[in-house]
Amino acid sequence: MASIYMDNHATTRVDPRVLEAMLPFFTTEFGNAASKSHAFGWRAEEAVTRARTQIARLLNADPKEVVFTSGATESNNLALVGAFEAAAGRGEHVITGATEHPAVLDVVARLEARGARVTILPVDRTGLIDPDALRRAITDRTVLVSLMFANNEVGTIHPVAAIGALCKERGVLFHTDAAQAAGKVPVDVQAMGIDLLSLSAHKVYGPKGAGALYVRRKNPRVILEPMLHGGGHERGLRPGTLNVPGIVGLAAALEIARAEMPLEARRLGALRDRLQEGILARVEDVQVNGHPTARLPHNLSLSFAYVEGEALLMALDDVAVSSGSACSSEKKEPSHVLRAMGLSDTQAQTSLRFGLGRFNTEQEVEHVIGRVAEAVARLREISPLYEMARRTTGAQVTRRIPTS
Ligand SMILES: *Cc1c(COP(=O)(O)O)cnc(C)c1O
């Protein structure tokens, strides 16, 4: 069987409909959207305007509030650095969470080196922050709260509307990294009180290297200090010739996701549940990580006691999954997300992340269940730890599933 891709939190395949929408903007419609003197430029600009409107509709925003970037990493940088610098003199306190993507945590560390005071909120066993802890953390000097919409490893969805309401009440800006959430679960910047929101095209069946930052224009009007300088593009917030094909692809991808979200979430949720049940039925001593209900429908993070995640990855040579986030799996360190959720280093190192996607089928799920069951059985057979545990517990095995 050909390789099965189940790593859709790392990236997704471009949907053929998205590719089709993009293609003309590489060939006949190659104009620079900033060229005002001819039709090539006008048509490119029209395409960008259309894309901006489509994206704004998905977020319940105004088109003027959409700033195009190269992806969620850049959007996070612009949101955090831009808001921090623009607040100079008014405050220097930034609040974020322990399970954030490195594209937030590394930026916050950089701000700390430049004088920011940083609070990193802990999470519970399921990956949720405590809104009361957030309430207590906010001070008169707090300028920004940055908490992700949905986690890229365990899929936990934060209570974004409650966080937004709290920030509003305290007059603090709220940024959310929605790279994993946009196009997968409903996102509404008005209803949820979001001031800044990061998007990425390649997590939602669009191209790599394209993304956007939503920047609120009223109630309140968010001021950001730009990071790049060199032209008036994107209202001076993000200069540089616009990536027209990428922008068209981002909008097409989000438009498709918006239209198909109810059906797709149900289909992927059912596939994920089948994958989870299938594995739990055949493998003992497996822990499901993340929140039992506030979880992305296509996410499944499992810890297989006594089995090294890396060894399991190798054994599953025809299945593309990951042992953590794509960014940290090179480092071989236990996932900071699972550690923050209270897993030991050892437990974190036995974890595997499955990310189902639009192009996965039921047959693939059945195949993966079989492959995982086989591989875990084989690795445990040669594991002295497993042998020892079986002897001491008299082969009594427990299956731990997080409750609330
Ligand atoms: C993938 C991802 C990013 C980085 O997005 P890029 O567009 O690849 O820069 C940031 N945050 C989260 C939660 C992600 O999943």
Coordinates of C-alpha atoms and ligand atoms in Angstrom, one line a residue:
M1 CA 0.0 0.0 0.0
A2 CA 1.2 3.4 -0.8
S3 CA 2.1 5.8 1.9
I4 CA -0.8 7.1 4.0
Y5 CA -0.6 10.7 5.0
M6 CA -2.0 11.3 8.5
D7 CA 0.1 14.4 9.5
N8 CA -2.4 17.1 8.6
H9 CA -1.5 19.3 11.6
A10 CA 2.0 19.7 10.0
T11 CA 0.7 20.6 6.6
T12 CA -2.0 19.6 4.1
R13 CA -2.1 18.8 0.5
V14 CA -3.3 21.6 -1.8
D15 CA -6.9 21.0 -2.8
P16 CA -7.2 20.7 -6.6
R17 CA -9.9 23.4 -6.6
V18 CA -7.4 25.7 -4.8
L19 CA -4.7 25.0 -7.3
E20 CA -7.0 25.7 -10.1
A21 CA -8.0 29.0 -8.7
M22 CA -4.3 29.9 -8.3
L23 CA -2.9 28.8 -11.6
P24 CA -3.9 31.9 -13.8
F25 CA -2.1 34.1 -11.3
F26 CA 1.2 32.4 -12.2
T27 CA 0.7 32.7 -15.9
T28 CA -1.6 35.1 -17.8
E29 CA -2.6 37.1 -14.7
F30 CA 0.9 37.7 -13.3
G31 CA 0.6 41.4 -12.7
N32 CA 1.8 43.2 -9.6
A33 CA -1.2 44.2 -7.5
A34 CA 0.5 47.6 -6.8
S35 CA 0.9 48.5 -10.5
K36 CA -1.7 51.2 -11.0
S37 CA -0.9 52.1 -14.6
H38 CA -2.1 49.0 -16.5
A39 CA -4.7 46.3 -16.6
F40 CA -2.2 43.6 -15.5
G41 CA -1.9 45.4 -12.2
W42 CA -5.6 46.2 -12.0
R43 CA -6.6 42.6 -12.4
A44 CA -4.1 41.4 -9.8
E45 CA -5.4 44.0 -7.4
E46 CA -9.0 42.9 -8.1
A47 CA -8.1 39.3 -7.3
V48 CA -6.5 40.5 -4.0
T49 CA -9.5 42.6 -3.1
R50 CA -11.8 39.6 -3.8
A51 CA -9.6 37.4 -1.6
R52 CA -9.7 39.9 1.2
T53 CA -13.5 40.1 1.1
Q54 CA -13.8 36.3 1.1
I55 CA -11.5 35.9 4.1
A56 CA -13.2 38.7 6.0
R57 CA -16.5 36.9 5.5
L58 CA -15.1 33.8 7.0
L59 CA -14.0 35.7 10.1
N60 CA -17.0 38.1 10.3
A61 CA -14.5 40.9 9.8
D62 CA -14.2 43.9 7.5
P63 CA -12.0 43.4 4.4
K64 CA -9.8 46.4 5.6
E65 CA -8.9 44.4 8.7
V66 CA -7.1 41.6 6.7
V67 CA -3.3 42.0 6.3
F68 CA -1.6 39.4 4.1
T69 CA 1.6 37.8 5.3
S70 CA 3.7 34.7 4.5
G71 CA 2.0 32.5 7.1
A72 CA 1.0 32.1 10.7
T73 CA 4.6 32.5 12.0
E74 CA 4.9 35.9 10.5
S75 CA 1.4 36.9 11.6
N76 CA 2.2 35.9 15.1
N77 CA 5.5 37.9 15.0
L78 CA 3.7 41.0 13.6
A79 CA 0.9 40.7 16.2
L80 CA 3.1 40.2 19.2
V81 CA 6.1 42.5 18.4
G82 CA 3.8 45.0 16.7
A83 CA 1.4 45.3 19.6
F84 CA 4.2 45.3 22.2
E85 CA 6.2 48.1 20.5
A86 CA 3.1 50.2 19.8
A87 CA 2.2 50.0 23.5
A88 CA 5.6 51.4 24.6
G89 CA 5.1 53.6 27.6
R90 CA 1.6 52.3 28.4
G91 CA 2.6 48.8 29.5
E92 CA 5.1 46.0 29.1
H93 CA 3.2 42.9 30.4
V94 CA 2.4 40.1 28.0
I95 CA 0.4 37.0 28.9
T96 CA 0.5 33.7 26.9
G97 CA 0.0 30.0 27.5
A98 CA 2.4 27.1 28.1
T99 CA 1.1 25.0 25.1
E100 CA 1.5 27.7 22.4
H101 CA 3.3 27.1 19.2
P102 CA 7.0 28.1 19.1
A103 CA 6.0 30.9 16.7
V104 CA 4.4 32.5 19.8
L105 CA 6.7 31.2 22.6
D106 CA 9.9 32.1 20.9
V107 CA 8.6 35.6 20.1
V108 CA 7.6 36.2 23.7
A109 CA 11.1 35.1 24.8
R110 CA 12.5 37.7 22.4
L111 CA 10.2 40.4 23.8
E112 CA 11.3 39.4 27.3
A113 CA 14.9 40.1 26.3
R114 CA 13.7 43.5 25.2
G115 CA 12.1 44.4 28.5
A116 CA 8.7 42.7 28.4
R117 CA 7.4 41.1 31.6
V118 CA 5.9 37.8 30.6
T119 CA 3.3 35.5 32.3
I120 CA 3.0 32.0 30.8
L121 CA -0.2 30.5 32.0
P122 CA -0.2 26.8 32.9
V123 CA -2.7 24.3 31.4
D124 CA -4.6 21.4 33.0
R125 CA -4.4 17.7 32.1
T126 CA -6.6 18.4 29.0
G127 CA -4.6 21.3 27.7
L128 CA -7.0 24.1 28.8
I129 CA -5.9 27.3 30.6
D130 CA -8.0 28.4 33.6
P131 CA -9.9 31.7 32.8
D132 CA -9.7 32.6 36.5
A133 CA -5.9 32.4 36.4
L134 CA -6.0 34.6 33.3
R135 CA -8.2 37.1 35.1
R136 CA -5.8 37.2 38.1
A137 CA -2.8 37.6 35.8
I138 CA -4.1 40.7 34.1
T139 CA -2.6 44.0 35.5
D140 CA -2.8 47.6 34.6
R141 CA 0.5 47.1 32.7
T142 CA -0.8 44.2 30.6
V143 CA -0.9 45.1 26.9
L144 CA -1.6 41.8 25.2
V145 CA -3.0 38.3 25.8
S146 CA -2.0 35.7 23.2
L147 CA -3.7 32.3 23.5
M148 CA -4.1 29.9 20.7
F149 CA -7.5 28.9 19.3
A150 CA -6.7 25.2 18.9
N151 CA -3.5 23.3 19.8
N152 CA -1.5 21.7 17.0
E153 CA -0.5 18.7 19.0
V154 CA -3.4 17.6 21.1
G155 CA -6.2 19.6 19.3
T156 CA -7.5 21.2 22.5
I157 CA -9.8 24.2 21.7
H158 CA -9.5 27.1 24.1
P159 CA -12.7 28.9 25.4
V160 CA -11.9 31.7 23.0
A161 CA -15.1 33.7 23.5
A162 CA -14.7 33.7 27.3
I163 CA -11.1 34.8 26.9
G164 CA -12.1 37.5 24.5
A165 CA -14.8 38.8 26.8
L166 CA -12.4 38.9 29.7
C167 CA -9.8 40.8 27.8
K168 CA -12.5 43.2 26.6
E169 CA -13.6 43.8 30.1
R170 CA -10.1 44.6 31.2
G171 CA -9.2 46.6 28.1
V172 CA -6.4 44.3 27.0
L173 CA -5.8 43.3 23.4
F174 CA -6.4 39.6 22.6
H175 CA -4.4 37.8 19.9
T176 CA -5.2 34.2 18.9
D177 CA -3.1 31.9 16.7
A178 CA -5.9 30.2 14.7
A179 CA -3.6 28.3 12.3
Q180 CA -5.2 25.0 13.3
A181 CA -8.7 26.3 13.8
A182 CA -9.6 28.5 10.9
G183 CA -11.5 26.5 8.3
K184 CA -12.0 23.6 10.8
V185 CA -14.2 25.1 13.4
P186 CA -16.3 28.3 13.4
V187 CA -14.3 31.5 13.9
D188 CA -16.0 34.8 14.5
V189 CA -13.9 37.8 15.6
Q190 CA -16.9 39.9 16.6
A191 CA -18.7 37.2 18.7
M192 CA -15.4 36.0 20.2
G193 CA -13.9 39.4 21.0
I194 CA -10.7 38.8 19.1
D195 CA -8.5 41.8 18.2
L196 CA -5.7 40.0 16.3
L197 CA -5.9 36.6 14.7
S198 CA -3.2 34.6 12.8
L199 CA -4.0 32.4 9.8
S200 CA -2.0 30.0 7.6
A201 CA -3.1 28.7 4.1
H202 CA -1.1 25.5 4.2
K203 CA -3.0 24.1 7.2
V204 CA -6.3 24.3 5.4
Y205 CA -5.5 22.8 2.0
G206 CA -3.9 26.0 0.6
P207 CA -0.3 26.8 -0.5
K208 CA 2.7 27.1 1.8
G209 CA 4.0 30.6 2.3
A210 CA 0.7 32.4 2.5
G211 CA -1.3 33.6 5.5
A212 CA -2.9 36.6 7.0
L213 CA -3.3 38.6 10.2
Y214 CA -6.7 40.0 11.2
V215 CA -6.2 43.4 12.8
R216 CA -9.3 45.0 14.4
R217 CA -10.1 48.5 13.2
K218 CA -12.7 49.6 15.7
N219 CA -13.7 48.9 19.3
P220 CA -10.8 49.2 19.7
R221 CA -8.7 50.3 16.8
V222 CA -5.5 48.2 17.1
I223 CA -2.2 50.0 16.4
L224 CA 0.8 47.9 15.4
E225 CA 4.3 48.9 14.9
P226 CA 5.3 47.3 11.5
M227 CA 8.3 44.9 11.6
L228 CA 9.3 45.3 7.9
H229 CA 9.8 48.6 6.2
G230 CA 9.9 49.3 2.5
G231 CA 6.6 50.5 1.0
G232 CA 3.0 51.3 1.7
H233 CA 1.6 47.8 1.0
E234 CA -1.0 46.5 3.4
R235 CA -1.6 49.9 5.0
G236 CA 2.1 50.1 5.8
L237 CA 1.9 47.1 8.1
R238 CA 3.5 44.6 5.8
P239 CA 5.4 46.0 2.8
G240 CA 6.5 43.9 -0.1
T241 CA 5.0 42.8 -3.4
L242 CA 1.9 40.8 -2.6
N243 CA 2.0 37.1 -3.2
V244 CA -1.1 37.2 -5.5
P245 CA -1.3 33.4 -6.3
G246 CA -0.8 32.6 -2.6
I247 CA -3.4 35.1 -1.5
V248 CA -5.9 33.8 -4.1
G249 CA -5.1 30.2 -2.8
L250 CA -5.6 31.2 0.8
A251 CA -9.0 32.7 0.1
A252 CA -10.1 29.8 -2.1
A253 CA -9.0 27.3 0.6
L254 CA -10.8 29.1 3.3
E255 CA -14.0 29.6 1.2
I256 CA -14.1 25.8 0.5
A257 CA -13.4 25.1 4.1
R258 CA -16.2 27.4 5.2
A259 CA -18.8 25.9 2.8
E260 CA -17.8 22.3 3.7
M261 CA -17.1 22.7 7.4
P262 CA -20.2 21.1 8.8
L263 CA -19.9 18.0 6.6
E264 CA -16.2 17.7 6.7
A265 CA -16.0 18.1 10.5
R266 CA -18.6 15.3 10.9
R267 CA -16.8 13.0 8.5
L268 CA -13.4 13.6 10.0
G269 CA -14.8 13.4 13.5
A270 CA -16.3 9.9 12.7
L271 CA -13.0 8.8 11.1
R272 CA -11.1 10.0 14.1
D273 CA -13.4 8.3 16.5
R274 CA -13.1 5.1 14.5
L275 CA -9.3 5.4 14.6
Q276 CA -9.3 6.0 18.4
E277 CA -11.8 3.1 19.1
G278 CA -10.0 0.8 16.8
I279 CA -6.7 1.3 18.4
L280 CA -8.0 1.3 21.9
A281 CA -9.8 -2.0 21.2
R282 CA -6.7 -3.7 20.0
V283 CA -3.9 -2.1 22.1
E284 CA -3.9 -2.0 25.9
D285 CA -2.4 0.7 28.0
V286 CA -3.0 3.6 25.7
Q287 CA -3.8 7.1 26.8
V288 CA -5.7 9.7 24.8
N289 CA -4.2 13.1 25.2
G290 CA -6.2 16.3 24.9
H291 CA -9.7 17.3 25.9
P292 CA -12.4 14.7 25.5
T293 CA -14.8 17.1 23.8
A294 CA -13.2 20.5 23.3
R295 CA -10.9 19.0 20.6
L296 CA -10.4 19.5 16.9
P297 CA -12.4 16.8 15.1
H298 CA -9.5 15.5 13.1
N299 CA -6.9 15.3 15.9
L300 CA -5.8 12.2 17.8
S301 CA -2.9 12.2 20.2
L302 CA -2.1 8.9 21.9
S303 CA 0.5 7.8 24.4
F304 CA 1.5 4.1 24.1
A305 CA 3.0 3.0 27.4
Y306 CA 6.4 1.2 27.2
V307 CA 6.8 2.2 23.5
E308 CA 9.2 4.9 22.3
G309 CA 7.4 7.2 19.9
E310 CA 10.4 7.5 17.7
A311 CA 10.6 3.7 17.4
L312 CA 6.9 3.5 16.6
L313 CA 7.3 6.1 13.9
M314 CA 10.0 4.0 12.3
A315 CA 7.9 0.8 12.5
L316 CA 5.0 2.6 10.8
D317 CA 7.0 3.0 7.7
D318 CA 4.0 3.4 5.4
V319 CA 2.1 5.8 7.6
A320 CA 3.1 9.5 7.8
V321 CA 2.4 10.6 11.4
S322 CA 4.4 12.5 13.9
S323 CA 5.7 12.1 17.4
G324 CA 5.0 15.7 18.3
S325 CA 4.9 18.9 16.4
A326 CA 6.8 19.0 13.1
C327 CA 8.9 21.9 14.5
S328 CA 10.1 20.1 17.6
S329 CA 10.3 16.5 16.4
E330 CA 13.8 17.3 14.9
K331 CA 14.9 18.2 18.4
K332 CA 14.1 14.8 20.0
E333 CA 13.0 16.6 23.1
P334 CA 9.8 15.6 24.7
S335 CA 6.9 17.8 23.5
H336 CA 6.5 21.0 25.6
V337 CA 2.8 20.7 25.1
L338 CA 2.5 17.2 26.6
R339 CA 4.9 18.2 29.4
A340 CA 2.8 21.2 30.2
M341 CA -0.3 19.0 30.4
G342 CA 1.4 17.0 33.2
L343 CA 2.8 14.0 31.3
S344 CA 6.2 12.8 32.4
D345 CA 9.1 13.0 30.0
T346 CA 8.8 9.3 29.5
Q347 CA 5.0 9.5 28.8
A348 CA 5.6 12.4 26.4
Q349 CA 8.1 10.3 24.6
T350 CA 5.6 7.5 24.0
S351 CA 3.2 9.8 22.1
L352 CA 2.1 9.8 18.5
R353 CA 0.0 12.5 16.8
F354 CA -2.5 11.6 14.1
G355 CA -3.9 14.4 12.0
L356 CA -6.7 13.2 9.7
G357 CA -7.5 15.3 6.7
R358 CA -9.8 15.8 3.7
F359 CA -8.1 13.2 1.6
N360 CA -8.1 10.3 4.1
T361 CA -10.5 7.4 3.6
E362 CA -12.1 4.8 5.8
Q363 CA -9.9 2.1 4.3
E364 CA -6.8 4.1 5.3
V365 CA -8.1 4.4 8.9
E366 CA -8.7 0.6 9.0
H367 CA -5.2 -0.1 7.6
V368 CA -3.6 2.3 10.1
I369 CA -5.4 0.6 13.1
G370 CA -4.0 -2.7 12.0
R371 CA -0.5 -1.3 11.5
V372 CA -0.4 0.5 14.8
A373 CA -1.7 -2.6 16.7
E374 CA 1.0 -4.8 15.0
A375 CA 3.8 -2.4 15.6
V376 CA 3.0 -1.7 19.2
A377 CA 2.7 -5.5 19.9
R378 CA 6.1 -6.1 18.2
L379 CA 7.9 -3.3 20.1
R380 CA 6.4 -4.3 23.4
E381 CA 7.5 -7.8 22.9
I382 CA 11.1 -6.6 22.9
S383 CA 10.6 -4.1 25.7
P384 CA 12.1 -5.1 29.1
L385 CA 9.9 -2.4 30.8
Y386 CA 6.7 -3.9 29.4
E387 CA 7.8 -7.4 30.4
M388 CA 8.5 -6.2 33.9
A389 CA 5.2 -4.3 34.2
R390 CA 3.2 -7.3 33.0
R391 CA 4.8 -9.5 35.6
T392 CA 4.3 -7.1 38.5
T393 CA 0.6 -6.3 37.6
G394 CA -0.1 -9.9 36.7
A395 CA -0.9 -8.9 33.2
Q396 CA -3.6 -6.6 34.5
V397 CA -3.6 -3.7 32.2
T398 CA -5.3 -0.4 32.6
R399 CA -6.7 1.8 29.9
R400 CA -6.5 5.4 30.9
I401 CA -8.7 7.9 29.2
P402 CA -8.8 11.5 30.5
T403 CA -12.0 12.4 32.2
S404 CA -13.0 16.1 31.8
Ligands
LIG1 C1 1.7 25.6 11.6 C2 1.4 26.5 12.7 C3 2.1 27.7 12.8 C4 3.1 28.2 11.7 O1 2.4 28.5 10.5 P1 3.2 28.8 9.2 O2 2.2 29.3 8.2 O3 3.8 27.5 8.8 O4 4.2 29.8 9.5 C5 1.8 28.6 13.8 N1 0.9 28.2 14.8 C6 0.3 27.0 14.8 C7 -0.7 26.6 15.9 C8 0.5 26.1 13.7 O5 -0.1 24.9 13.7

